[in-house]
Short mmCIF file of C-alpha atoms in Angstrom, two decimals:
data_model
loop_
_atom_site.label_atom_id
_atom_site.label_comp_id
_atom_site.label_asym_id
_atom_site.label_seq_id
_atom_site.Cartn_x
_atom_site.Cartn_y
_atom_site.Cartn_z
CA MET W 353 -9.05 27.35 3.19
CA GLU W 354 -10.11 24.57 0.84
CA LEU W 355 -12.34 21.56 1.45
CA ARG W 356 -9.51 19.43 0.08
CA GLN W 357 -7.17 20.70 2.79
CA LEU W 358 -9.72 19.95 5.49
CA SER W 359 -10.27 16.47 4.09
CA TYR W 360 -6.52 15.79 4.12
CA PHE W 361 -6.27 17.16 7.65
CA VAL W 362 -9.07 14.89 8.92
CA THR W 363 -7.52 11.84 7.27
CA VAL W 364 -4.09 12.50 8.79
CA ALA W 365 -5.73 13.15 12.18
CA GLU W 366 -7.48 9.76 12.00
CA GLU W 367 -4.39 7.84 10.87
CA LEU W 368 -1.74 9.86 12.79
CA HIS W 369 0.58 8.86 9.98
CA PHE W 370 1.17 10.81 6.76
CA GLY W 371 2.02 7.70 4.73
CA ARG W 372 -1.15 5.80 5.69
CA ALA W 373 -3.23 8.93 5.12
CA ALA W 374 -1.78 9.24 1.61
CA GLU W 375 -2.66 5.60 0.92
CA ARG W 376 -6.27 6.19 1.99
CA LEU W 377 -6.47 9.29 -0.17
CA HIS W 378 -4.78 7.56 -3.13
CA ILE W 379 -2.23 10.35 -3.54
CA VAL W 380 1.48 10.73 -2.85
CA GLN W 381 2.59 11.59 0.68
CA SER W 382 4.30 14.82 -0.40
CA ALA W 383 0.97 16.20 -1.67
CA VAL W 384 -0.65 15.55 1.71
CA SER W 385 2.22 17.24 3.55
CA GLN W 386 2.13 20.27 1.25
CA GLN W 387 -1.60 20.82 1.69
CA ILE W 388 -1.37 20.45 5.47
CA GLN W 389 1.48 22.97 5.57
CA ARG W 390 -0.57 25.43 3.49
CA LEU W 391 -3.50 25.00 5.85
CA GLU W 392 -1.24 25.61 8.85
CA ARG W 393 0.16 28.78 7.26
CA GLU W 394 -3.33 30.07 6.51
CA LEU W 395 -4.53 29.36 10.05
CA GLY W 396 -1.33 30.57 11.67
CA ALA W 397 -1.03 27.48 13.84
CA GLU W 398 0.67 24.11 13.78
CA LEU W 399 -1.89 21.32 13.65
CA PHE W 400 0.43 18.34 14.14
CA ASP W 401 3.35 17.61 16.40
CA ARG W 402 5.70 15.82 14.01
CA SER W 403 8.70 13.76 15.04
CA PRO W 404 10.55 10.82 13.41
CA ARG W 405 8.71 8.45 15.75
CA HIS W 406 5.18 9.78 15.90
CA VAL W 407 2.59 12.24 14.62
CA ARG W 408 0.19 13.78 17.13
CA LEU W 409 -2.44 16.48 17.06
CA THR W 410 -1.50 19.74 18.72
CA GLY W 411 -4.03 21.58 20.84
CA ALA W 412 -5.00 23.62 17.78
CA GLY W 413 -5.39 20.45 15.76
CA GLU W 414 -7.63 18.89 18.38
CA ARG W 415 -9.85 21.97 18.36
CA LEU W 416 -9.99 22.06 14.57
CA LEU W 417 -10.85 18.37 14.08
CA PRO W 418 -14.56 18.46 15.06
CA GLU W 419 -15.03 21.72 13.17
CA ALA W 420 -13.39 20.30 10.04
CA ARG W 421 -15.60 17.22 10.18
CA ALA W 422 -18.65 19.45 10.54
CA VAL W 423 -17.63 21.53 7.50
CA LEU W 424 -17.07 18.40 5.38
CA ALA W 425 -20.42 16.95 6.47
CA ALA W 426 -22.16 20.24 5.61
CA ALA W 427 -20.51 20.22 2.18
CA GLU W 428 -21.70 16.66 1.62
CA ARG W 429 -25.25 17.64 2.59
CA ALA W 430 -25.10 20.58 0.18
CA ARG W 431 -24.10 18.26 -2.64
CA ALA W 432 -26.87 15.84 -1.71
CA ALA W 433 -29.43 18.66 -1.72
CA VAL W 434 -28.60 19.41 -5.35
CA ALA W 435 -28.21 15.80 -6.50
CA PRO W 436 -29.71 13.47 -3.90
CA ALA W 437 -28.19 10.05 -3.77
CA ALA W 438 -30.55 7.55 -5.32
CA GLY W 439 -28.88 4.50 -3.84
CA LEU W 440 -27.74 3.00 -0.58
CA ARG W 441 -24.28 3.99 0.67
CA LEU W 442 -23.04 1.00 2.65
CA GLY W 443 -19.80 0.83 4.61
CA THR W 444 -17.94 -2.49 4.44
CA SER W 445 -14.72 -4.05 5.66
CA THR W 446 -12.48 -6.86 4.52
CA GLY W 447 -13.43 -10.31 5.70
CA LEU W 448 -17.20 -10.21 5.12
CA GLY W 449 -16.79 -12.83 2.42
CA GLU W 450 -19.95 -14.83 1.76
CA HIS W 451 -21.96 -12.59 4.05
CA LEU W 452 -21.64 -9.59 1.76
CA ASP W 453 -22.42 -11.50 -1.43
CA ARG W 454 -25.59 -13.04 -0.02
CA VAL W 455 -26.84 -9.87 1.67
CA LEU W 456 -26.41 -7.88 -1.54
CA ALA W 457 -28.22 -10.55 -3.56
CA ALA W 458 -31.12 -10.67 -1.09
CA PHE W 459 -31.35 -6.86 -0.99
CA ALA W 460 -31.38 -6.69 -4.80
CA GLU W 461 -34.38 -9.03 -4.84
CA ARG W 462 -36.28 -6.68 -2.54
CA GLU W 463 -35.06 -3.38 -4.05
CA PRO W 464 -34.07 -4.13 -7.66
CA ASP W 465 -34.02 -0.44 -8.62
CA VAL W 466 -31.80 0.73 -5.75
CA PRO W 467 -28.08 0.76 -6.54
CA VAL W 468 -25.71 0.02 -3.66
CA GLU W 469 -22.47 1.94 -3.28
CA LEU W 470 -19.92 -0.02 -1.22
CA VAL W 471 -17.39 2.03 0.73
CA ALA W 472 -14.49 0.23 2.45
CA LEU W 473 -13.10 2.17 5.42
CA PRO W 474 -11.62 1.55 8.88
CA ALA W 475 -14.28 0.86 11.51
CA GLU W 476 -13.89 4.21 13.26
CA GLU W 477 -14.37 6.10 10.01
CA ARG W 478 -17.39 3.96 9.09
CA LEU W 479 -19.09 4.91 12.35
CA ALA W 480 -18.17 8.58 11.91
CA ARG W 481 -19.66 8.67 8.41
CA VAL W 482 -22.87 7.02 9.59
CA ALA W 483 -23.09 9.62 12.36
CA ASP W 484 -22.69 12.59 10.00
CA GLY W 485 -24.81 11.14 7.17
CA ARG W 486 -22.10 10.38 4.63
CA LEU W 487 -23.00 6.67 4.87
CA ASP W 488 -26.52 5.28 5.17
CA ALA W 489 -25.38 2.17 7.04
CA ALA W 490 -22.21 0.21 7.72
CA PHE W 491 -21.20 -3.26 8.77
CA VAL W 492 -19.10 -3.26 11.94
CA ARG W 493 -17.76 -6.02 14.17
CA GLY W 494 -17.34 -6.24 17.91
CA VAL W 495 -18.57 -2.70 18.58
CA SER W 496 -19.48 -2.23 22.25
CA PRO W 497 -21.85 0.51 23.47
CA ARG W 498 -18.88 2.60 24.63
CA ASP W 499 -17.41 2.49 21.11
CA GLN W 500 -20.55 3.87 19.46
CA LEU W 501 -20.74 7.51 18.50
CA PRO W 502 -23.66 9.65 19.71
CA GLY W 503 -26.61 9.29 17.37
CA VAL W 504 -25.51 5.90 16.00
CA ARG W 505 -27.29 2.60 16.67
CA VAL W 506 -25.65 -0.76 16.03
CA LEU W 507 -28.14 -3.53 15.27
CA PRO W 508 -26.70 -7.02 15.94
CA LEU W 509 -26.83 -9.34 12.94
CA TRP W 510 -24.82 -12.56 13.23
CA PRO W 511 -21.78 -14.06 14.98
CA ASP W 512 -18.69 -14.28 12.77
CA PRO W 513 -16.55 -17.29 13.79
CA LEU W 514 -12.80 -17.12 13.28
CA VAL W 515 -10.54 -19.89 12.02
CA ALA W 516 -6.79 -20.34 12.35
CA ALA W 517 -4.72 -19.78 9.19
CA LEU W 518 -1.65 -22.03 9.18
CA PRO W 519 0.96 -23.16 6.66
CA ALA W 520 -0.56 -26.08 4.75
CA ALA W 521 2.58 -28.11 5.47
CA HIS W 522 2.34 -27.70 9.25
CA PRO W 523 1.26 -30.82 11.22
CA LEU W 524 -1.71 -28.97 12.76
CA ALA W 525 -3.03 -28.15 9.26
CA ALA W 526 -4.38 -31.70 8.89
CA ARG W 527 -6.59 -31.40 11.98
CA ASP W 528 -10.38 -31.01 11.85
CA GLU W 529 -10.01 -28.46 14.64
CA VAL W 530 -7.22 -26.95 16.71
CA ALA W 531 -7.03 -25.97 20.37
CA LEU W 532 -5.70 -22.48 20.92
CA ASP W 533 -2.90 -23.59 23.25
CA GLU W 534 -1.53 -25.84 20.50
CA LEU W 535 -0.52 -22.65 18.68
CA ALA W 536 1.58 -21.34 21.59
CA GLY W 537 4.86 -22.27 19.87
CA LEU W 538 4.04 -20.43 16.63
CA PRO W 539 4.43 -16.66 16.20
CA LEU W 540 1.17 -14.78 15.67
CA SER W 541 0.92 -12.29 12.79
CA ILE W 542 -2.05 -10.02 13.40
CA THR W 543 -3.08 -6.48 12.57
CA GLU W 544 -2.13 -3.60 14.86
CA ARG W 545 -4.56 -3.01 17.71
CA ARG W 546 -5.24 0.56 16.59
CA VAL W 547 -6.58 -0.81 13.29
CA ASN W 548 -8.90 -3.43 14.80
CA PRO W 549 -8.98 -3.34 18.62
CA ALA W 550 -11.94 -5.71 18.95
CA LEU W 551 -10.22 -8.46 16.96
CA VAL W 552 -6.81 -8.07 18.62
CA ASP W 553 -8.31 -7.96 22.11
CA LEU W 554 -10.38 -11.08 21.41
CA VAL W 555 -7.45 -13.12 20.09
CA VAL W 556 -4.82 -11.99 22.60
CA GLY W 557 -7.28 -12.33 25.48
CA ALA W 558 -8.21 -15.85 24.40
CA CYS W 559 -4.52 -16.78 24.25
CA HIS W 560 -4.05 -15.49 27.80
CA ASP W 561 -7.08 -17.50 28.94
CA ALA W 562 -5.50 -20.56 27.30
CA GLY W 563 -2.37 -20.01 29.38
CA PHE W 564 0.13 -18.38 27.04
CA GLN W 565 1.32 -15.07 25.67
CA PRO W 566 1.32 -15.24 21.85
CA LEU W 567 4.76 -15.00 20.29
CA PRO W 568 4.97 -11.80 18.22
CA GLY W 569 5.25 -12.48 14.51
CA PRO W 570 6.01 -10.01 11.71
CA ALA W 571 3.78 -6.96 11.57
CA SER W 572 0.62 -7.77 9.65
CA GLY W 573 -0.12 -5.65 6.59
CA SER W 574 -2.87 -6.66 4.21
CA LEU W 575 -4.42 -10.09 4.69
CA GLN W 576 -3.08 -11.15 1.29
CA ASP W 577 0.48 -10.25 2.32
CA THR W 578 0.07 -12.00 5.68
CA LEU W 579 -1.17 -15.20 4.09
CA ALA W 580 1.66 -15.10 1.55
CA THR W 581 4.14 -14.88 4.43
CA ILE W 582 2.47 -17.70 6.35
CA GLY W 583 2.74 -19.87 3.25
CA THR W 584 6.53 -19.68 3.48
CA ARG W 585 7.24 -19.85 7.23
CA PRO W 586 5.68 -21.21 10.46
CA LEU W 587 3.27 -18.48 11.57
CA TRP W 588 -0.43 -18.25 12.25
CA THR W 589 -3.18 -15.67 12.10
CA VAL W 590 -6.95 -15.58 12.28
CA VAL W 591 -9.41 -15.20 9.40
CA TYR W 592 -13.18 -14.95 9.47
CA ALA W 593 -14.62 -18.30 8.40
CA SER W 594 -16.98 -16.64 5.93
CA HIS W 595 -13.99 -15.00 4.25
CA ALA W 596 -11.80 -18.11 4.34
CA ARG W 597 -14.39 -19.98 2.29
CA VAL W 598 -13.95 -17.60 -0.65
CA LEU W 599 -10.16 -17.25 -0.48
CA HIS W 600 -7.86 -19.08 -2.89
CA ALA W 601 -4.74 -19.81 -0.86
CA PRO W 602 -3.36 -23.28 -1.70
CA ARG W 603 -0.39 -22.94 0.68
CA ILE W 604 -2.65 -22.08 3.63
CA ALA W 605 -4.88 -24.32 5.75
CA PHE W 606 -7.88 -22.80 7.51
CA VAL W 607 -8.63 -24.82 10.65
CA PRO W 608 -11.60 -24.17 12.99
CA PHE W 609 -10.87 -23.58 16.66
CA ARG W 610 -12.00 -26.17 19.19
CA ALA W 611 -15.20 -25.23 21.04
CA PRO W 612 -16.12 -22.72 22.29
CA GLY W 613 -14.10 -21.17 19.47
CA LEU W 614 -13.58 -17.49 18.71
CA ALA W 615 -16.17 -15.16 17.17
CA LEU W 616 -17.09 -11.50 16.90
CA THR W 617 -20.63 -10.25 16.37
CA THR W 618 -21.27 -8.36 13.15
CA GLY W 619 -23.71 -5.49 13.44
CA LEU W 620 -25.30 -2.91 11.17
CA ALA W 621 -24.57 0.68 12.18
CA VAL W 622 -27.31 3.18 11.27
CA HIS W 623 -28.16 6.72 12.29
CA GLY W 624 -30.15 6.75 15.51
CA SER W 625 -32.73 9.35 14.49
CA ASN W 626 -32.52 9.34 10.68
CA PRO W 627 -32.29 5.72 9.50
CA PRO W 628 -31.87 4.99 5.78
CA PRO W 629 -35.09 4.65 3.76
CA TYR W 630 -34.33 1.06 2.85
CA LEU W 631 -33.44 -0.10 6.37
CA ASP W 632 -36.27 -2.63 6.73
CA ASN W 633 -35.37 -4.39 3.51
CA LEU W 634 -31.67 -4.22 4.29
CA ARG W 635 -32.24 -5.83 7.69
CA ALA W 636 -34.45 -8.45 6.06
CA ALA W 637 -31.69 -9.18 3.55
CA CYS W 638 -29.24 -9.61 6.43
CA GLY W 639 -31.73 -11.90 8.16
CA ASP W 640 -31.96 -14.08 5.05
CA HIS W 641 -28.29 -14.77 5.54
CA GLU W 642 -28.38 -15.74 9.21
CA SER W 643 -28.54 -19.47 8.67
#
């Protein structure tokens, strides 16, 4: 049994999709499948229930998952014991925009000799890596107490307002603000709920409160692809205002929502009992940005 096989297994278990797991691992899908099959042969048990429509963990896979994560965390600690990380390992996500730039600049002023390693991962994986020590801290949005892993604290930082992204040629694009119900006739292109449940629940719930069920648009991939699609056809999506301000998208208009608007709270996830050594200065750097 190799650490590589366990790492591939954990990634597939988190994605429940061999193609997406391969993308995260930056390898071809066939290599992931081969290593998982070798692991299954060595263990004498099938770890995934595979069908053309879904991938699910078997009972053996569910029992292996926490053990595999523990082994990988122990291996990471062993590496750190030999060559301790000198910097700050910080989990990020797309959409932080101006927030990230300003926080990093403010942190560098306080800790000029501390390098920062940025790690972009899905929210669930960010929290898991904070819990097992593979990340020192991570930015997360809309995390409720029930979403937090044992041993992880989420410190609230700032509200992140959302804006509507519309085709620049659409009549609503010229508005200073837009009411949510005015978008009822346009299909909504948004990420899958499994990728970002807090965002999807906020937007879909707000549409219901405004009196309509959003029309389903094409499945949202990357934000860049979604915006490119919106630039050519009447669709809409949501983008964090802090991110919209740094995007170059001439065929897209970013329009604020009419009050009370839509927003998710960004927080800083840290280990509950073993916070990073630079936490005070990191929080201060985040506070510098809260204007």
